[in-house]
Amino acid sequence: MAERQQFDLVIVGAGFAGMYMLYKAREMGLTARVYEQGDDVGGTWYWNRYPGARCDAESLAYSYSFDPELEQTWEWTERYATQPEILTYAQHVADRYDLRTYIHFNTRVASAHYNEAVNRWQVTTDTGEESLAHFLIMATGCLSVPMVPDIDGLDSFEGERYQASMWPHEGVEFSGKRVGVIGTGSSAIQAIPVIAETAGDLTVFQRTPNFSVPAANASLDDEWVDAFKKNYREHRRYHKLGLSSGFGDLEIEPRERTPDAETSDGLTDEAFDAIFEKRWQRGGAFFLGGVADTLINETTNRRAAGFVHKKIHEIVKDEATAAALCPDSHPIGTKRICVDTDYYTTFNRNNVHLVNLRENPIQRVTPTGVQLVDGHVDLDMLVLATGFDAMTGALLAIDIRGSNGQALADKWAEGPRTYLGLMMAGFPNMFAITGPGSPSVLSNMMVSIEQHVDFIVDTLSRMQAKGEARVETSLQAEDGWVDHVNEVANATLFPEGGSWYLGANIPGKPRVFMPYAAGVGAYREVCEDVVANDWRGFVFS
Ligand code: NA7
């Protein structure tokens, strides 16, 4: 057996979570090793290089806040940053803080077993490395395990085949080709308009239509950015504390993003539409926040959905295509709302066709295309934009065992259970960054990542100060938190969405609403209260 290297921390993943954790660990004088599957930093922004990939949170908000100098000197060029620009930013951060020295790339963690006798995590990798870590930090991302659909004959396809989230680094040529895209989630909705520009012919295979709102993306104006940056600290404060789930604010003056109305009750159709029209024009996922109870009140939700349906019918010329693009099987916002550039108008192009799989399902993929119940679509290229095994997929892909050899997969057989999304009872000294049970994917991930890392750092500092060697959460605290997360979710329309938030996109995955739906401000208050009460729910020894 190879000699085990010893570290204070082993961090799994070198995306934005792993990089910030590493930075803070170094600042504390701790030894750390990061293992990363890719050959560079960036996590989700390293892998997701499909055409049109960009963030759906605004660039000035979707960035680290920990170093005021970094945020002042880095220059974003567009309201919503493209994947290449975000990746360049991640690389810049790695260089600026000299992080690469501590990261082993092209290395996948295979197992992590807690050894009670020595109070250490034994970590093994697919490259044969073995290490012993006092703390294990899972920075594995919420959307990092691609979902490959179980469609008959998929492997028989003889044309080019790509998964949106595993896009080739050298790029892909569409011109003149007959391209098929399966899926109409955020990835597809970003990719379809770009592919359509050069493809000879594009067929979109849609099972469930999604709600999408215009991004109103634009180049950032230098003067505007300078004015915004004068108040950057104050903007960040709103992102962290506000109702806005940590997303950005287009305006120069920092302020809380508030809804235009508390409820749709008593609003005339004209007044209701005026609220949403303003937000439609302004662009972005803020659209949904027009009326405060959109995700709670069925009537408000139905009216907001109706507004988008009207927009789709106004934009898409072919009546049958417009009708097929209108989502009618889930409340708006209960699947992640998409933010697009020219998605609906793309269906007015002569080279773009929509196949409504609900009426004409896929029977199988053939060597030359897709066989539908009614007809065969000949293809040169097939793009799978079919999503991810979200939130738990990456954690469960590693053989993680806690006290008494308990496997995380067994503990989570009925769905994920955590305290605050940070720790799991029976898994001492192991933290998950943006784990299930925290705001994570319902928030600006940067805000949530920084908050979790800061919480972990505070916990480690406390342990250093008190000479404590082990921290875990109690079953009681975990049970209470799981009940609370469910209670919050059940007070909303989210559970009706049939989304990946619930695990509903993965056959056999337990249906549990995984993120914490109370918002980043409320969640931060809970965490601060936990710390103020001597880390209530955590047990130190
Ligand atoms: P999503 O949002 O999970 O979308 C996946 C899409 O793929 C969705 O339209 C699915 O339809 C479709 N899908 C999945 N399996 C199939 C099969 N077998 N046949 C036809 N269609 C299928 O993933 P994205 O990557 O777009 O976005 C994920 C997040 O990344 C996004 O929210 C942003 O946060 C970034 P379904 O709805 O299941 O009928």
Coordinates of C-alpha atoms and ligand atoms in Angstrom, one line a residue:
M1 CA 0.0 0.0 0.0
A2 CA 1.3 3.5 -0.9
E3 CA 2.3 5.7 2.0
R4 CA -0.6 7.9 3.0
Q5 CA -0.1 11.6 2.9
Q6 CA -1.6 13.6 5.8
F7 CA -3.6 16.8 5.5
D8 CA -5.8 18.9 7.7
L9 CA -8.3 19.0 4.9
V10 CA -9.0 17.0 1.9
I11 CA -11.3 19.0 -0.4
V12 CA -13.1 17.2 -3.2
G13 CA -13.6 19.4 -6.3
A14 CA -11.9 22.6 -7.6
G15 CA -15.0 24.5 -8.7
F16 CA -15.8 27.8 -7.0
A17 CA -16.6 26.0 -3.7
G18 CA -13.4 24.0 -3.6
M19 CA -11.3 27.0 -4.6
Y20 CA -12.6 29.3 -1.9
M21 CA -12.4 26.5 0.7
L22 CA -8.7 26.0 -0.2
Y23 CA -8.0 29.8 -0.1
K24 CA -9.5 30.0 3.4
A25 CA -7.7 26.9 4.6
R26 CA -4.4 28.3 3.4
E27 CA -5.2 31.6 5.1
M28 CA -5.8 29.6 8.4
G29 CA -2.4 27.9 8.0
L30 CA -4.0 24.5 7.4
T31 CA -2.6 21.9 5.1
A32 CA -5.0 21.0 2.3
R33 CA -5.1 18.8 -0.8
V34 CA -7.8 19.3 -3.4
Y35 CA -8.7 16.5 -5.8
E36 CA -10.3 17.5 -9.1
Q37 CA -11.5 15.3 -12.0
G38 CA -11.0 17.9 -14.7
D39 CA -7.6 19.1 -15.9
D40 CA -8.3 22.6 -14.7
V41 CA -10.3 24.6 -12.1
G42 CA -13.9 25.8 -12.7
G43 CA -16.1 22.8 -11.9
T44 CA -19.4 23.2 -13.7
W45 CA -17.9 26.0 -15.8
Y46 CA -15.1 23.7 -16.9
W47 CA -17.4 21.0 -18.1
N48 CA -20.5 22.8 -19.4
R49 CA -19.1 24.3 -22.7
Y50 CA -22.1 23.8 -24.9
P51 CA -22.8 26.6 -27.3
G52 CA -24.5 29.5 -25.7
A53 CA -23.7 28.4 -22.1
R54 CA -23.8 31.3 -19.8
C55 CA -24.8 32.0 -16.2
D56 CA -28.4 32.9 -15.5
A57 CA -27.3 35.1 -12.5
E58 CA -25.8 38.5 -13.4
S59 CA -22.1 38.5 -13.6
L60 CA -21.5 41.3 -11.1
A61 CA -23.4 39.2 -8.5
Y62 CA -22.2 35.8 -9.7
S63 CA -18.6 36.3 -8.5
Y64 CA -16.6 36.1 -5.3
S65 CA -17.1 38.8 -2.7
F66 CA -14.4 37.8 -0.3
D67 CA -11.8 40.1 -1.7
P68 CA -12.8 43.7 -2.4
E69 CA -9.8 44.2 -4.5
L70 CA -10.7 41.2 -6.7
E71 CA -14.2 42.5 -7.4
Q72 CA -12.8 45.9 -8.2
T73 CA -10.2 44.8 -10.6
W74 CA -12.0 42.0 -12.4
E75 CA -13.9 43.3 -15.5
W76 CA -17.0 41.5 -16.6
T77 CA -18.0 42.3 -20.2
E78 CA -21.7 41.3 -20.3
R79 CA -24.7 41.4 -18.0
Y80 CA -24.7 37.6 -18.0
A81 CA -21.2 36.1 -18.4
T82 CA -20.5 33.5 -21.0
Q83 CA -19.0 30.1 -19.9
P84 CA -15.6 31.0 -21.4
E85 CA -15.5 34.3 -19.4
I86 CA -16.5 32.6 -16.1
L87 CA -13.9 29.9 -16.7
T88 CA -11.2 32.6 -17.3
Y89 CA -12.3 34.2 -14.1
A90 CA -11.9 30.9 -12.2
Q91 CA -8.5 30.5 -13.7
H92 CA -7.6 34.0 -12.8
V93 CA -8.6 33.4 -9.2
A94 CA -6.6 30.2 -9.1
D95 CA -3.5 32.1 -10.3
R96 CA -4.0 35.2 -8.2
Y97 CA -4.1 33.2 -4.9
D98 CA -1.7 30.5 -6.0
L99 CA -4.2 27.7 -5.6
R100 CA -3.0 25.3 -8.3
T101 CA -0.1 24.1 -6.2
Y102 CA -2.5 22.3 -3.8
I103 CA -4.8 20.8 -6.4
H104 CA -4.3 17.4 -8.0
F105 CA -6.0 17.5 -11.4
N106 CA -7.3 14.6 -13.4
T107 CA -7.9 12.8 -10.1
R108 CA -11.2 11.4 -9.0
V109 CA -11.9 10.5 -5.4
A110 CA -13.0 6.9 -5.3
S111 CA -13.6 6.4 -1.6
A112 CA -13.5 8.3 1.7
H113 CA -13.8 6.2 4.8
Y114 CA -13.9 7.6 8.3
N115 CA -11.5 5.8 10.7
E116 CA -12.8 6.1 14.2
A117 CA -9.7 5.0 15.9
V118 CA -7.5 7.8 14.5
N119 CA -10.3 10.3 13.9
R120 CA -9.2 10.7 10.3
W121 CA -10.8 10.3 6.8
Q122 CA -9.0 7.8 4.6
V123 CA -9.3 9.0 1.0
T124 CA -8.4 7.0 -2.1
T125 CA -8.4 8.2 -5.7
D126 CA -8.6 6.6 -9.1
T127 CA -5.0 7.4 -9.7
G128 CA -3.9 5.3 -6.7
E129 CA -3.3 8.2 -4.3
E130 CA -4.1 7.6 -0.6
S131 CA -4.4 10.3 2.0
L132 CA -5.4 10.8 5.6
A133 CA -7.5 14.0 6.4
H134 CA -8.6 15.4 9.6
F135 CA -11.6 17.0 7.8
L136 CA -13.3 16.0 4.6
I137 CA -14.9 18.8 2.6
M138 CA -17.2 17.9 -0.2
A139 CA -17.2 20.6 -2.8
T140 CA -18.6 18.4 -5.5
G141 CA -21.2 20.7 -6.9
C142 CA -25.0 20.4 -7.3
L143 CA -25.1 19.8 -11.0
S144 CA -22.0 17.8 -11.8
V145 CA -23.2 14.3 -12.7
P146 CA -24.8 14.2 -16.2
M147 CA -28.0 12.3 -16.7
V148 CA -27.7 10.1 -19.8
P149 CA -31.2 9.1 -20.7
D150 CA -32.2 5.4 -21.0
I151 CA -33.4 5.6 -24.6
D152 CA -33.4 2.4 -26.7
G153 CA -30.6 2.3 -29.3
L154 CA -28.8 5.4 -28.1
D155 CA -25.4 3.7 -28.5
S156 CA -26.3 2.6 -32.0
F157 CA -26.3 6.2 -33.4
E158 CA -23.5 6.5 -36.0
G159 CA -23.5 10.3 -36.3
E160 CA -21.8 12.7 -33.8
R161 CA -23.3 12.5 -30.3
Y162 CA -22.7 15.0 -27.5
Q163 CA -23.9 15.5 -24.0
A164 CA -24.4 19.3 -23.3
S165 CA -22.6 19.0 -19.9
M166 CA -19.6 17.1 -21.3
W167 CA -19.0 19.2 -24.3
P168 CA -15.7 18.7 -26.2
H169 CA -13.1 21.3 -25.5
E170 CA -12.2 21.7 -29.2
G171 CA -15.7 22.9 -30.1
V172 CA -18.2 21.4 -32.6
E173 CA -19.1 22.4 -36.1
F174 CA -22.8 22.5 -36.9
S175 CA -22.8 24.1 -40.3
G176 CA -24.9 22.3 -42.9
K177 CA -25.6 19.4 -40.5
R178 CA -29.0 17.9 -39.5
V179 CA -28.9 18.3 -35.7
G180 CA -31.2 16.9 -33.1
V181 CA -31.5 18.2 -29.5
I182 CA -33.2 16.1 -26.9
G183 CA -34.3 18.2 -23.9
T184 CA -35.7 21.6 -23.3
G185 CA -34.2 22.6 -19.9
S186 CA -31.9 25.6 -19.3
S187 CA -29.0 24.0 -21.2
A188 CA -31.0 23.3 -24.3
I189 CA -32.8 26.7 -24.2
Q190 CA -29.4 28.4 -24.2
A191 CA -27.9 26.1 -26.9
I192 CA -30.8 25.9 -29.3
P193 CA -30.7 29.5 -30.6
V194 CA -27.0 29.3 -31.2
I195 CA -27.0 25.9 -32.9
A196 CA -29.9 27.1 -35.1
E197 CA -27.8 29.9 -36.5
T198 CA -25.5 27.6 -38.4
A199 CA -27.1 24.1 -38.5
G200 CA -28.5 23.0 -41.8
D201 CA -31.5 21.8 -39.9
L202 CA -32.4 21.6 -36.2
T203 CA -35.0 19.3 -34.6
V204 CA -35.9 19.9 -31.0
F205 CA -37.3 16.9 -29.2
Q206 CA -39.4 18.3 -26.4
R207 CA -41.0 16.2 -23.7
T208 CA -41.9 18.9 -21.2
P209 CA -42.0 22.6 -22.2
N210 CA -40.3 25.0 -19.8
F211 CA -41.0 28.5 -18.9
S212 CA -38.4 30.9 -20.2
V213 CA -38.0 34.6 -19.8
P214 CA -35.7 36.9 -21.8
A215 CA -32.3 37.6 -20.4
A216 CA -32.1 41.0 -22.0
N217 CA -28.4 40.4 -22.0
A218 CA -26.2 43.3 -23.1
S219 CA -22.6 44.5 -23.0
L220 CA -21.8 46.2 -19.7
D221 CA -21.2 49.9 -20.0
D222 CA -17.9 51.1 -18.4
E223 CA -19.4 54.1 -16.7
W224 CA -22.3 52.1 -15.3
V225 CA -20.0 49.5 -14.0
D226 CA -17.7 52.1 -12.3
A227 CA -20.8 53.6 -10.6
F228 CA -22.0 50.1 -9.5
K229 CA -18.6 49.2 -8.2
K230 CA -18.4 52.3 -6.0
N231 CA -21.2 50.6 -4.0
Y232 CA -20.1 47.0 -4.4
R233 CA -19.9 46.2 -0.7
E234 CA -23.4 47.5 -0.2
H235 CA -24.7 45.5 -3.2
R236 CA -23.1 42.4 -1.7
R237 CA -24.8 43.0 1.6
Y238 CA -28.2 42.9 -0.1
H239 CA -27.3 39.8 -2.1
K240 CA -26.4 38.0 1.2
L241 CA -29.2 39.2 3.4
G242 CA -32.0 40.0 1.0
L243 CA -35.1 38.3 -0.1
S244 CA -33.6 38.0 -3.5
S245 CA -31.9 34.6 -3.0
G246 CA -28.6 36.3 -3.5
F247 CA -29.1 37.4 -7.1
G248 CA -28.0 40.6 -8.6
D249 CA -29.4 44.0 -8.9
L250 CA -29.2 45.8 -12.2
E251 CA -29.5 49.2 -10.7
I252 CA -26.6 51.4 -9.6
E253 CA -28.2 52.3 -6.2
P254 CA -28.0 49.3 -3.9
R255 CA -31.3 48.3 -2.6
E256 CA -33.4 45.3 -1.6
R257 CA -35.3 43.8 -4.6
T258 CA -38.9 43.9 -3.5
P259 CA -42.0 42.6 -5.2
D260 CA -44.3 45.0 -6.9
A261 CA -47.3 43.5 -5.1
E262 CA -47.7 41.1 -2.2
T263 CA -50.5 39.1 -3.9
S264 CA -52.5 39.1 -7.1
D265 CA -55.7 39.2 -5.1
G266 CA -57.5 42.4 -6.1
L267 CA -55.1 43.1 -9.0
T268 CA -56.9 43.7 -12.3
D269 CA -55.6 41.8 -15.3
E270 CA -54.2 45.1 -16.6
A271 CA -52.4 45.8 -13.3
F272 CA -51.1 42.3 -13.1
D273 CA -49.8 42.2 -16.7
A274 CA -48.2 45.6 -16.2
I275 CA -46.1 44.3 -13.4
F276 CA -44.9 41.3 -15.4
E277 CA -44.5 43.2 -18.6
K278 CA -42.0 45.6 -16.8
R279 CA -40.1 42.6 -15.6
W280 CA -40.2 40.8 -18.9
Q281 CA -38.7 43.9 -20.5
R282 CA -36.1 44.2 -17.8
G283 CA -35.1 40.6 -18.3
G284 CA -33.9 37.8 -16.0
A285 CA -35.3 35.4 -13.4
F286 CA -36.4 38.3 -11.3
F287 CA -39.5 38.1 -13.4
L288 CA -41.0 35.7 -10.9
G289 CA -40.6 38.1 -8.0
G290 CA -43.2 40.5 -9.5
V291 CA -45.8 39.4 -7.1
A292 CA -44.6 38.0 -3.7
D293 CA -46.8 34.9 -3.6
T294 CA -46.2 33.6 -7.1
L295 CA -44.7 30.4 -5.7
I296 CA -47.2 30.0 -2.9
N297 CA -50.6 31.0 -4.3
E298 CA -52.0 28.9 -7.1
T299 CA -54.0 31.8 -8.5
T300 CA -51.1 34.1 -8.7
N301 CA -49.0 31.4 -10.2
R302 CA -51.6 30.5 -12.8
R303 CA -51.9 34.2 -13.8
A304 CA -48.1 34.5 -14.1
A305 CA -48.0 31.3 -16.3
G306 CA -50.8 32.8 -18.4
F307 CA -48.8 35.9 -19.0
V308 CA -45.9 33.8 -20.4
H309 CA -48.3 31.7 -22.5
K310 CA -49.5 35.0 -24.1
K311 CA -45.9 36.0 -24.8
I312 CA -45.2 32.7 -26.4
H313 CA -48.2 33.0 -28.7
E314 CA -47.2 36.6 -29.6
I315 CA -43.7 35.6 -30.5
V316 CA -44.1 32.2 -32.2
K317 CA -45.8 32.5 -35.5
D318 CA -46.9 28.9 -36.0
E319 CA -50.0 28.3 -33.8
A320 CA -49.4 24.6 -33.2
T321 CA -45.7 25.2 -32.3
A322 CA -46.6 28.0 -30.0
A323 CA -49.2 25.8 -28.2
A324 CA -46.7 23.0 -27.9
L325 CA -44.2 25.4 -26.3
C326 CA -46.6 26.5 -23.6
P327 CA -45.9 24.7 -20.3
D328 CA -49.1 23.3 -18.8
S329 CA -48.0 20.5 -16.5
H330 CA -46.2 22.4 -13.7
P331 CA -46.6 25.7 -11.9
I332 CA -44.3 28.4 -13.2
G333 CA -41.1 28.5 -11.2
T334 CA -41.4 25.1 -9.7
K335 CA -39.0 23.8 -12.3
R336 CA -36.1 26.3 -12.6
I337 CA -37.2 29.1 -14.8
C338 CA -35.0 29.5 -17.8
V339 CA -33.4 32.7 -18.9
D340 CA -32.9 32.9 -22.7
T341 CA -31.7 34.9 -25.6
D342 CA -34.1 34.5 -28.6
Y343 CA -35.3 31.0 -27.6
Y344 CA -38.9 31.4 -28.7
T345 CA -38.1 33.4 -31.8
T346 CA -35.8 30.6 -32.9
F347 CA -38.9 28.5 -33.7
N348 CA -39.8 31.0 -36.4
R349 CA -36.8 30.0 -38.4
N350 CA -37.3 27.7 -41.4
N351 CA -34.5 25.4 -40.4
V352 CA -36.0 24.7 -36.9
H353 CA -38.6 22.1 -36.1
L354 CA -40.3 21.1 -32.8
V355 CA -41.2 17.5 -32.1
N356 CA -43.7 17.3 -29.3
L357 CA -42.8 14.0 -27.7
R358 CA -46.0 13.9 -25.6
E359 CA -47.9 13.4 -28.9
N360 CA -45.2 11.6 -30.8
P361 CA -42.8 9.8 -28.4
I362 CA -39.3 8.6 -29.2
Q363 CA -39.4 4.8 -29.9
R364 CA -35.7 4.4 -30.2
V365 CA -32.5 6.0 -31.6
T366 CA -31.3 4.4 -34.8
P367 CA -27.9 4.5 -36.5
T368 CA -29.2 7.4 -38.6
G369 CA -31.5 9.3 -36.4
V370 CA -34.5 9.2 -34.1
Q371 CA -37.4 6.8 -34.7
L372 CA -40.6 8.4 -33.4
V373 CA -43.9 6.5 -33.1
D374 CA -44.9 8.5 -36.2
G375 CA -41.9 9.0 -38.5
H376 CA -38.2 8.9 -38.5
V377 CA -36.0 12.0 -38.2
D378 CA -32.7 11.7 -40.1
L379 CA -29.8 13.2 -38.1
D380 CA -26.0 13.8 -38.5
M381 CA -25.7 14.9 -34.9
L382 CA -27.5 14.2 -31.6
V383 CA -27.2 16.6 -28.6
L384 CA -28.4 15.3 -25.3
A385 CA -29.3 18.2 -23.0
T386 CA -31.0 15.9 -20.6
G387 CA -29.8 17.3 -17.3
F388 CA -28.1 16.0 -14.2
D389 CA -28.4 13.7 -11.2
A390 CA -28.6 16.8 -9.1
M391 CA -27.5 17.6 -5.6
T392 CA -26.9 14.1 -4.4
G393 CA -25.4 12.5 -7.5
A394 CA -21.8 13.6 -7.0
L395 CA -21.8 12.7 -3.3
L396 CA -23.2 9.3 -3.9
A397 CA -20.8 8.6 -6.8
I398 CA -18.1 8.3 -4.1
D399 CA -18.0 5.4 -1.7
I400 CA -18.3 7.5 1.5
R401 CA -18.5 5.7 4.8
G402 CA -18.9 7.3 8.2
S403 CA -18.8 5.9 11.8
N404 CA -19.2 2.2 12.0
G405 CA -18.7 1.8 8.3
Q406 CA -22.1 3.2 7.5
A407 CA -22.4 4.0 3.8
L408 CA -23.8 7.4 2.8
A409 CA -25.7 5.6 0.1
D410 CA -27.5 3.5 2.8
K411 CA -28.1 6.5 5.1
W412 CA -29.7 8.3 2.1
A413 CA -31.6 5.4 0.7
E414 CA -34.9 7.2 1.3
G415 CA -33.5 10.6 0.2
P416 CA -30.8 13.0 1.6
R417 CA -30.8 13.9 5.3
T418 CA -28.5 16.6 6.6
Y419 CA -28.3 19.3 9.3
L420 CA -28.3 22.7 7.6
G421 CA -27.2 21.0 4.4
L422 CA -23.7 21.0 5.9
M423 CA -23.3 17.8 8.0
M424 CA -24.8 14.4 8.3
A425 CA -25.2 12.5 11.5
G426 CA -22.8 9.6 11.7
F427 CA -20.2 11.3 9.4
P428 CA -17.9 13.2 11.8
N429 CA -15.6 16.0 10.5
M430 CA -17.2 15.9 7.0
F431 CA -18.9 18.9 5.6
A432 CA -20.8 19.4 2.3
I433 CA -20.7 22.8 0.7
T434 CA -24.2 23.7 -0.6
G435 CA -25.4 20.2 0.3
P436 CA -29.1 19.2 0.1
G437 CA -31.1 21.0 2.8
S438 CA -29.4 24.3 2.1
P439 CA -30.6 27.1 -0.3
S440 CA -28.0 26.0 -2.9
V441 CA -29.6 25.7 -6.3
L442 CA -32.5 28.1 -5.3
S443 CA -29.9 30.8 -4.8
N444 CA -27.0 32.5 -6.3
M445 CA -24.5 29.7 -5.8
M446 CA -21.6 32.1 -5.2
V447 CA -23.4 33.6 -2.2
S448 CA -24.3 30.2 -0.8
I449 CA -20.8 28.8 -1.4
E450 CA -19.1 31.7 0.4
Q451 CA -21.6 31.5 3.3
H452 CA -21.0 27.7 3.8
V453 CA -17.2 28.0 3.5
D454 CA -17.2 30.9 6.1
F455 CA -19.4 28.7 8.4
I456 CA -17.0 25.8 8.1
V457 CA -14.0 28.1 8.7
D458 CA -15.7 29.5 11.8
T459 CA -16.3 26.0 13.0
L460 CA -12.7 24.9 12.4
S461 CA -11.4 28.1 14.2
R462 CA -13.6 27.4 17.2
M463 CA -12.2 23.9 17.3
Q464 CA -8.6 25.1 17.0
A465 CA -9.2 27.6 19.8
K466 CA -10.8 25.0 22.1
G467 CA -8.5 22.1 21.3
E468 CA -11.4 20.1 19.9
A469 CA -10.7 17.3 17.4
R470 CA -14.1 16.1 16.3
V471 CA -17.4 17.7 15.3
E472 CA -20.5 16.0 14.2
T473 CA -24.2 16.7 14.2
S474 CA -26.7 14.8 16.3
L475 CA -29.5 12.7 14.8
Q476 CA -32.0 14.8 16.6
A477 CA -30.7 18.0 15.0
E478 CA -30.7 16.4 11.6
D479 CA -34.2 15.0 12.0
G480 CA -35.5 18.4 13.1
W481 CA -33.8 20.2 10.2
V482 CA -35.2 17.6 7.6
D483 CA -38.7 18.2 9.0
H484 CA -38.2 21.9 8.8
V485 CA -36.9 21.8 5.2
N486 CA -40.0 19.7 4.2
E487 CA -42.3 22.0 6.1
V488 CA -41.0 25.0 4.2
A489 CA -41.1 23.3 0.8
N490 CA -44.7 22.0 1.5
A491 CA -45.8 25.6 2.1
T492 CA -44.9 26.3 -1.5
L493 CA -45.9 25.0 -4.9
F494 CA -42.4 23.6 -5.5
P495 CA -43.3 19.9 -4.7
E496 CA -45.8 20.0 -7.6
G497 CA -43.1 20.7 -10.1
G498 CA -41.9 17.2 -10.8
S499 CA -38.4 18.7 -11.1
W500 CA -34.8 17.7 -10.5
Y501 CA -35.2 19.7 -7.2
L502 CA -37.2 16.6 -6.2
G503 CA -35.1 14.0 -7.9
A504 CA -38.0 13.4 -10.2
N505 CA -35.8 13.3 -13.4
I506 CA -33.9 10.2 -12.3
P507 CA -35.7 6.9 -12.5
G508 CA -35.8 5.3 -9.0
K509 CA -34.5 8.3 -7.1
P510 CA -36.4 9.0 -3.9
R511 CA -38.7 12.0 -4.3
V512 CA -37.5 14.5 -1.7
F513 CA -37.5 18.2 -2.1
M514 CA -33.8 18.8 -1.7
P515 CA -33.0 22.6 -1.4
Y516 CA -34.1 24.8 1.4
A517 CA -36.7 27.1 0.1
A518 CA -36.8 29.9 2.7
G519 CA -34.1 32.1 0.9
V520 CA -30.5 32.9 1.7
G521 CA -31.3 35.7 4.2
A522 CA -33.5 33.5 6.4
Y523 CA -31.0 30.6 6.1
R524 CA -28.1 32.8 7.1
E525 CA -30.1 34.0 10.1
V526 CA -30.6 30.3 11.1
C527 CA -26.9 29.6 10.8
E528 CA -25.9 32.7 12.8
D529 CA -28.4 31.7 15.5
V530 CA -26.9 28.2 15.6
V531 CA -23.4 29.7 16.1
A532 CA -24.6 32.2 18.7
N533 CA -26.1 29.3 20.6
D534 CA -22.8 27.5 20.9
W535 CA -23.3 25.7 17.6
R536 CA -26.7 24.3 18.5
G537 CA -27.1 20.8 17.0
F538 CA -23.4 20.2 16.6
V539 CA -21.5 18.0 19.1
F540 CA -17.8 18.7 19.7
S541 CA -15.3 16.4 21.4
Ligands
NA7_1 P1 -32.8 19.9 -17.0 O1 -33.4 21.2 -16.5 O2 -33.0 18.8 -16.1 O3 -33.5 19.6 -18.4 C1 -33.4 18.3 -18.9 C2 -34.3 18.2 -20.1 O4 -34.1 17.0 -20.8 C3 -35.7 18.3 -19.8 O5 -36.4 19.0 -20.8 C4 -36.2 16.9 -19.8 O6 -37.5 16.7 -20.0 C5 -35.3 16.3 -20.9 N1 -35.2 14.9 -20.9 C6 -34.6 14.1 -20.0 N2 -34.6 12.8 -20.3 C7 -35.3 12.8 -21.5 C8 -35.8 11.7 -22.3 N3 -35.5 10.4 -22.0 N4 -36.5 12.0 -23.4 C9 -36.8 13.3 -23.7 N5 -36.4 14.3 -22.9 C10 -35.7 14.1 -21.8 O7 -31.3 20.1 -17.3 P2 -30.5 21.3 -17.9 O8 -29.1 20.9 -18.1 O9 -31.2 21.9 -19.0 O10 -30.5 22.4 -16.7 C11 -30.1 22.0 -15.4 C12 -29.7 23.2 -14.6 O11 -28.4 23.6 -15.1 C13 -30.5 24.5 -14.8 O12 -31.6 24.5 -14.1 C14 -29.5 25.6 -14.5 O13 -29.5 25.7 -13.1 C15 -28.2 25.0 -14.9 P3 -38.6 16.4 -18.8 O14 -38.7 17.8 -18.2 O15 -37.9 15.5 -17.9 O16 -39.8 15.9 -19.4

